[in-house]
Amino acid sequence: MKTSLVLMALRLLDQVEIDQFRNFLLSPYHNSNPKLILIFDYLLPCLDKKNKLTLSKEALFKQLYPGENFNEPRIRNLFSLLTKQIQAFLVQQHLKEQMALKERLLAKALIQREGVFMLSKPIAQLQTLLEQQSWPAQEFFLADYELQHFQDLHLGREDKRAYSPYLQSQSQTLDLFYLLEKLRVACDMQSRNFVVKANYTCAFIDEHILEYEQDAVKVPFKFCLDIYITAYNMFTQNPKRHYFDQLNTLLSQYGSLIPIEELKTLYTYMLNIGVREVNLGNSDFYAEVHQLYKTLIHKGILLRDGSLTQWAFTNIALTGIRLGDYDWTESFMLQYAQYLPEEVRENALAFNRANLAFEKKEYGVAQKLLLNLEFQDAYYAVAAKILLLKIYFLQDETDPLVSLVETTCRMIERNRQLSDYQKKSNLNFFRFALKIHTQRNAINPSFSKMRRLSEQVEASKSLANKQWLLDQLPSLPKV
């Protein structure tokens, strides 16, 4: 039996929660179907992925319905019911940890049942929680907005003609909640526009920012609003460097007050801008991107669920290599390779170690690493071939270079993982590299051919590693 949704859902729970969930199922208030407990007990040994037990729907059905013929729809229905119970349990777990949310839900239930006369206790409890707890800004604004609403209703019950200060506070808090959420959405839109050219637009955001900046009244969580306004300006205004540095300063000052996932998102915005500036030729941003990665590592927010993506690993190594920070880069790779997914770990580490060795001019080490691995991922396969070509090129190894260009071009043309642009730019690189190598080693090199070749490389719009090719042209023999 393939891993089902219910098994995947159970694996979301830790061991303590597994025990609590069983008690949840045993409660008649939550569960009226005792067969769900039997299914839960049957699945328990399979929660450990290392356990290679074979699950059988037929065997399970026999335990649940002895003497009856196998009926798969009945099993599927029970799996569905158990999955819904897991979801209900997760809601209960979340609610148990959210005291303010419980008070807000209680207040709403009382209002719905015309129990406004009982609002005083949840109001007092919510007010205390708002004053005492550490809150994410948007959650504080939403909770405070609802508190003002409850207080207004409670006051109106006592005297419907009385002036209510809570109504004005409710409006002001709603404005702050709306502005912050609008800013977060606007920043996310701009970030995605940079990455995938989505052309998202956020209406009225500039007017809202202008209105906020013209209001001198102090507001709670002003630093959070300022951070998102600065992030938005970093995407939309120039010079990028000014807002980039300003956001970096704000995050250094207030980062400890921001939830870890939100902080990671804000640093990702900065990385997107930094990488884009590097791609536009602003090489000064390499140092900024490198320092950002170091900050993410230092703050412990680089890993997600104890894992590091191969792309983050490669990008970090690449920035360190480009800046010549070889010792730090090697230390990083050795320390953090263990956090890569097992299926990509060997390739990611080998490729980046080869890249580091190449930049240190340890061509033999780099070549050995590249030749001893079979890269399944198209990105690593092509990148490894490019690195290998550079080694052959710089060491004037003609026969291996010619063979590599021929086989790699065929591989790229047949590959279905690469986009048309990736195919074209990489094919152009290999073909230009071979032409340049041929001219370098020609017995009677032609100056006119070299000049024409240089112009073609310069004019090419779809060309990987263009600058590296241009750097090789001055070394061509002259006539």
C-alpha positions as a printed Julia matrix, in Angstrom:
479×3 Matrix{Float64}:
   0.0     0.0     0.0
   1.51    3.32   -1.05
   2.04    5.99    1.57
  -1.4     7.52    1.98
  -2.42   11.03    2.91
  -3.34    9.87    6.4
   0.16    8.46    6.97
   1.74   11.69    5.74
  -0.56   13.67    8.04
   0.38   11.53   11.05
   4.06   12.2    10.36
   3.39   15.89   10.97
   3.0    15.06   14.68
   5.88   14.62   17.09
   5.97   11.76   19.6
   4.22   13.72   22.37
   1.48   14.76   19.95
   1.08   11.15   18.75
   0.23   10.14   22.34
  -2.08   13.13   22.72
  -3.82   12.33   19.43
  -4.59    8.81   20.6
  -6.26   10.26   23.69
  -8.09   12.66   21.36
  -9.46    9.68   19.4
 -10.48    7.92   22.62
 -12.64   10.9    23.62
 -16.31   10.3    22.64
 -16.73   14.08   22.32
 -14.21   14.18   19.46
 -14.59   10.72   17.94
 -17.58    8.39   17.79
 -16.01    5.79   15.49
 -13.88    3.21   17.38
 -12.51    1.78   14.12
 -10.41    4.91   13.7
  -8.43    3.93   16.8
  -7.76    0.5    15.29
  -6.52    2.09   12.06
  -4.35    4.51   14.03
  -2.76    1.62   15.98
  -2.21   -0.3    12.72
  -0.39    2.67   11.12
   1.76    3.54   14.14
   4.7     1.21   13.33
   4.93    2.76    9.87
   5.45    6.35   11.0
   9.19    5.8    11.09
  10.33    6.08    7.45
  13.22    3.73    8.19
  10.74    1.0     9.04
  10.22   -1.0     5.83
   6.97   -2.65    6.93
   4.57   -3.5     4.13
   1.08   -2.11    4.62
  -1.92   -3.91    3.2
  -5.42   -2.51    2.87
  -6.73   -6.06    2.63
  -5.05   -7.13    5.89
  -6.34   -4.01    7.63
  -9.88   -4.64    6.32
  -9.81   -8.17    7.8
  -8.96   -6.74   11.21
 -11.73   -4.17   10.98
 -14.42   -6.4     9.42
 -13.67  -10.11   10.14
 -15.4   -12.49    7.75
 -16.49   -9.79    5.27
 -15.34   -9.39    1.66
 -12.79   -6.65    1.01
 -14.43   -3.3     0.22
 -11.92   -0.62   -0.75
 -14.36    2.36   -0.66
 -15.07    1.6     3.02
 -11.32    1.66    3.81
 -10.87    4.9     1.88
 -13.74    6.46    3.78
 -12.17    5.5     7.12
  -8.82    6.92    6.01
 -10.6    10.14    5.09
 -12.32   10.29    8.5
  -9.0     9.71   10.3
  -7.35   12.46    8.25
 -10.13   14.86    9.26
  -9.58   13.91   12.9
  -5.88   14.73   12.56
  -6.83   18.12   11.12
  -9.26   18.72   13.98
  -6.52   17.79   16.46
  -4.08   20.25   14.84
  -6.68   22.99   15.22
  -7.07   22.13   18.91
  -3.28   22.16   19.39
  -3.02   25.56   17.76
  -5.9    26.93   19.78
  -4.38   25.63   23.01
  -1.26   27.72   22.35
  -3.18   30.86   21.33
  -4.74   32.25   24.5
  -5.65   35.58   22.89
  -7.35   33.79   20.01
  -9.41   31.76   22.48
 -10.62   34.94   24.18
 -11.46   36.53   20.83
 -13.4    33.46   19.72
 -15.21   33.38   23.06
 -16.18   37.04   22.67
 -17.49   36.42   19.14
 -19.49   33.4    20.34
 -21.04   35.49   23.1
 -21.96   38.27   20.67
 -23.49   35.77   18.24
 -25.6    34.32   21.07
 -26.58   37.78   22.34
 -24.44   37.29   25.43
 -22.87   40.77   25.35
 -23.51   41.02   29.11
 -20.76   38.38   29.59
 -18.11   40.23   27.53
 -16.32   41.88   30.46
 -14.15   38.85   31.31
 -12.85   38.03   27.8
 -12.26   41.77   27.24
 -10.16   42.02   30.4
  -8.26   38.84   29.56
  -7.55   40.01   25.99
  -6.42   43.43   27.2
  -3.98   41.82   29.63
  -2.6    39.53   26.93
  -2.07   42.44   24.54
  -0.11   44.31   27.22
   1.98   41.38   28.41
   2.73   39.15   25.41
   5.27   39.63   22.64
   3.23   39.98   19.45
   3.95   39.99   15.72
   2.82   43.42   14.52
  -0.01   42.35   12.21
  -1.45   39.96   14.81
  -1.32   42.72   17.44
  -3.18   45.15   15.17
  -5.88   42.6    14.36
  -6.35   41.55   17.99
  -6.42   45.19   19.13
  -8.96   46.03   16.45
 -11.26   43.25   17.68
 -10.7    44.31   21.31
 -11.85   47.87   20.49
 -14.89   46.39   18.76
 -15.79   44.25   21.79
 -15.32   47.2    24.14
 -17.53   49.39   21.96
 -20.31   46.78   21.98
 -20.0    46.31   25.73
 -20.17   50.06   26.36
 -23.13   50.41   23.97
 -25.08   47.84   25.95
 -24.79   50.0    29.07
 -25.62   53.31   27.36
 -26.34   53.42   23.64
 -26.18   57.25   23.6
 -22.78   57.48   25.29
 -19.69   58.64   23.37
 -17.45   55.66   22.65
 -13.68   56.26   22.37
 -13.35   52.66   21.24
 -14.95   53.33   17.86
 -12.26   55.85   16.91
  -9.52   53.53   18.19
 -11.06   50.69   16.22
 -10.83   52.72   13.02
  -7.2    53.77   13.64
  -6.08   50.24   14.48
  -7.84   48.9    11.39
  -5.91   51.44    9.28
  -2.61   50.22   10.73
  -3.51   46.57   10.21
  -4.57   47.27    6.64
  -1.45   49.33    5.86
   0.93   46.69    7.19
  -0.83   43.86    5.34
  -0.95   45.99    2.19
   2.8    46.64    2.49
   3.58   42.96    2.99
   1.55   42.0    -0.07
   3.1    44.83   -2.11
   6.63   43.71   -1.18
   5.84   40.12   -2.05
   4.45   41.26   -5.41
   7.57   43.29   -6.18
   9.83   40.41   -5.16
   8.0    37.99   -7.45
   8.06   40.55  -10.26
  11.85   40.52   -9.99
  12.09   36.72   -9.94
   9.41   35.58  -12.41
   8.41   38.81  -14.23
   4.81   38.42  -13.09
   3.84   42.12  -13.54
   1.83   42.27  -10.32
   0.49   45.71   -9.36
  -0.67   46.91   -5.93
  -3.27   49.68   -6.21
  -3.1    52.79   -3.99
  -0.01   51.62   -2.09
   1.94   54.83   -2.82
  -0.95   56.97   -1.56
  -1.19   54.92    1.65
   2.56   55.27    2.28
   2.43   59.03    1.69
  -0.5    59.42    4.1
   1.29   57.41    6.76
   4.53   59.37    6.42
   2.69   62.69    6.7
   1.05   61.68    9.98
   3.34   62.55   12.91
   1.32   60.55   15.46
   3.32   57.78   17.13
   1.97   54.29   16.49
   2.81   50.9    17.98
   5.17   48.79   15.89
   6.28   51.84   13.9
   9.58   50.08   13.25
   7.74   47.25   11.46
   5.88   49.64    9.18
   9.13   51.48    8.47
  10.86   48.2     7.59
   8.24   47.27    5.0
   8.11   50.78    3.54
  11.89   50.66    3.15
  11.69   47.2     1.56
   9.04   48.46   -0.87
  11.17   51.49   -1.76
  14.16   49.18   -2.28
  12.21   47.4    -5.01
  10.65   50.49   -6.62
  13.03   53.43   -6.07
  16.6    54.35   -6.94
  19.34   54.3    -5.89
  18.93   50.68   -4.74
  22.02   50.94   -2.57
  20.46   53.61   -0.33
  17.35   51.58    0.54
  19.31   48.32    0.63
  21.64   49.73    3.29
  18.74   51.35    5.15
  16.82   48.06    5.32
  19.94   46.23    6.45
  20.35   48.72    9.32
  16.69   48.37   10.37
  16.86   44.58   10.37
  20.06   44.62   12.4
  18.39   46.92   14.93
  14.94   45.31   15.17
  15.45   41.78   13.82
  15.11   40.21   17.27
  11.52   41.56   17.46
  10.42   39.96   14.18
   9.23   36.33   13.86
  11.92   34.13   12.33
  10.04   33.23    9.12
   9.14   36.86    8.48
  12.74   37.9     9.1
  13.93   35.3     6.61
  11.49   36.67    4.02
  12.82   40.21    4.49
  16.41   39.04    4.1
  15.34   37.11    0.99
  14.05   40.39   -0.48
  17.51   41.84    0.04
  19.15   38.79   -1.54
  16.88   39.1    -4.59
  17.93   42.72   -5.05
  21.6    41.92   -4.44
  21.64   39.07   -6.96
  19.8    41.18   -9.53
  22.32   44.01   -9.15
  25.17   41.54   -9.6
  23.51   40.2   -12.76
  23.22   43.78  -14.04
  26.96   44.18  -13.68
  27.14   45.85  -10.25
  29.82   43.52   -8.92
  30.11   45.58   -5.7
  26.94   43.8    -4.54
  28.8    40.48   -4.39
  30.21   41.55   -1.02
  26.74   42.54    0.18
  25.19   39.23   -0.87
  28.06   37.32    0.74
  27.62   39.23    4.0
  23.87   38.61    3.93
  24.44   34.88    3.7
  26.85   35.09    6.63
  24.18   36.98    8.59
  21.56   34.3     7.82
  23.97   31.61    8.99
  24.89   33.54   12.15
  21.26   34.19   13.06
  20.36   30.54   12.51
  17.65   31.29    9.96
  19.28   29.73    6.92
  17.89   26.22    7.49
  14.25   25.31    6.89
  13.06   22.38    9.0
  16.68   21.4     9.54
  17.37   21.27    5.8
  19.29   23.44    3.34
  18.35   23.62   -0.35
  21.02   22.78   -2.89
  20.48   26.16   -4.56
  21.11   28.12   -1.35
  24.17   25.97   -0.7
  25.53   26.61   -4.21
  24.76   30.35   -4.15
  26.53   30.79   -0.82
  29.57   28.87   -2.04
  29.6    30.83   -5.31
  29.6    34.26   -3.63
  32.41   33.19   -1.32
  34.44   31.89   -4.27
  33.87   35.03   -6.34
  35.14   37.19   -3.47
  38.17   34.99   -2.93
  37.04   34.04    0.59
  38.28   30.5     0.02
  38.93   29.38    3.61
  35.49   30.49    4.79
  33.81   28.9     1.77
  35.52   25.57    2.29
  34.62   25.62    5.98
  31.0    26.43    5.12
  30.72   23.58    2.62
  32.15   20.99    4.98
  29.97   22.16    7.88
  26.65   22.57    6.04
  26.74   19.76    3.46
  25.14   17.5     6.09
  21.96   19.62    5.9
  21.48   19.06    2.17
  18.81   16.54    1.12
  20.47   13.14    0.88
  19.56   12.64   -2.79
  21.5    15.77   -3.92
  24.18   15.99   -1.21
  27.01   14.19   -3.02
  26.56   16.07   -6.3
  26.12   19.5    -4.7
  29.18   19.12   -2.51
  31.37   17.67   -5.28
  30.44   20.37   -7.79
  31.07   23.24   -5.39
  34.33   21.73   -4.19
  35.38   21.42   -7.83
  34.42   25.04   -8.46
  36.49   26.13   -5.46
  39.48   24.06   -6.61
  39.21   25.56  -10.1
  39.3    29.13   -8.77
  42.34   28.2    -6.68
  43.93   26.91   -9.92
  44.01   23.37   -8.54
  42.87   22.01  -11.9
  43.8    18.39  -11.21
  41.69   18.3    -8.06
  38.74   19.94   -9.82
  38.98   17.6   -12.81
  39.06   14.49  -10.63
  35.97   15.59   -8.69
  34.04   16.3   -11.9
  34.99   13.09  -13.68
  34.2    10.82  -10.73
  30.54   11.79  -10.52
  27.52   11.28  -12.75
  25.32   14.37  -12.46
  21.6    13.59  -12.83
  20.37   17.16  -12.4
  20.56   19.13  -15.68
  21.89   22.24  -13.93
  24.81   20.4   -12.35
  25.43   18.36  -15.5
  25.83   21.46  -17.68
  27.68   23.48  -15.03
  30.12   20.61  -14.5
  30.77   20.37  -18.25
  31.4    24.12  -18.43
  33.9    23.87  -15.59
  35.59   20.9   -17.24
  35.82   22.77  -20.55
  37.51   25.7   -18.82
  40.11   23.32  -17.37
  40.84   21.75  -20.77
  40.89   25.2   -22.36
  43.35   26.74  -19.89
  45.61   23.69  -20.09
  45.46   23.54  -23.92
  44.15   19.96  -23.93
  42.71   19.95  -27.44
  41.46   16.37  -27.9
  39.51   16.18  -24.59
  38.08   19.66  -25.24
  36.84   18.81  -28.75
  35.3    15.56  -27.52
  33.67   17.33  -24.57
  32.12   20.01  -26.8
  30.66   17.43  -29.19
  29.13   15.2   -26.5
  27.88   18.07  -24.36
  26.18   19.85  -27.26
  24.32   16.64  -28.09
  23.35   16.24  -24.43
  22.04   19.81  -24.21
  20.03   19.53  -27.43
  18.3    16.37  -26.19
  17.7    17.53  -22.62
  14.1    18.26  -21.66
  14.8    19.91  -18.3
  16.51   22.96  -19.8
  14.53   25.9   -21.17
  15.04   27.08  -24.75
  17.04   30.06  -23.48
  19.26   27.86  -21.31
  19.9    25.54  -24.24
  20.76   28.38  -26.6
  23.03   30.27  -24.18
  24.96   27.15  -23.17
  25.29   25.8   -26.7
  26.66   29.18  -27.78
  29.21   29.07  -24.97
  30.58   25.66  -25.95
  30.74   26.51  -29.65
  32.41   29.89  -29.09
  34.87   28.32  -26.63
  35.89   25.75  -29.25
  36.35   28.45  -31.89
  38.5    30.55  -29.57
  40.58   27.53  -28.6
  41.07   26.67  -32.27
  42.35   30.19  -33.0
  44.65   30.12  -30.0
  46.3    26.97  -31.24
  46.27   27.65  -34.96
  49.63   27.38  -36.74
  48.84   30.46  -38.81
  46.25   32.4   -36.76
  44.11   34.88  -38.66
  43.78   38.33  -37.09
  40.62   39.04  -39.11
  39.0    35.82  -37.88
  39.88   36.67  -34.3
  38.47   40.16  -34.67
  35.24   38.82  -36.17
  35.02   36.2   -33.4
  35.45   38.88  -30.75
  32.66   40.96  -32.28
  30.34   37.93  -32.42
  30.9    37.12  -28.74
  30.36   40.73  -27.75
  27.13   41.0   -29.77
  25.64   37.69  -28.61
  22.6    38.18  -26.34
  22.13   34.52  -25.43
  25.52   33.46  -24.18
  26.5    31.84  -20.87
  29.81   32.89  -19.31
  30.24   35.69  -21.85
  32.74   37.62  -19.74
  34.96   34.55  -19.32
  35.07   34.11  -23.1
  35.89   37.79  -23.59
  38.68   37.49  -21.05
  40.26   34.73  -23.16
  40.28   36.77  -26.38
  43.18   39.15  -25.49
  45.43   36.12  -25.07
  44.9    35.05  -28.69
  48.1    35.19  -30.82
  48.32   38.2   -33.08
  49.55   38.38  -36.66
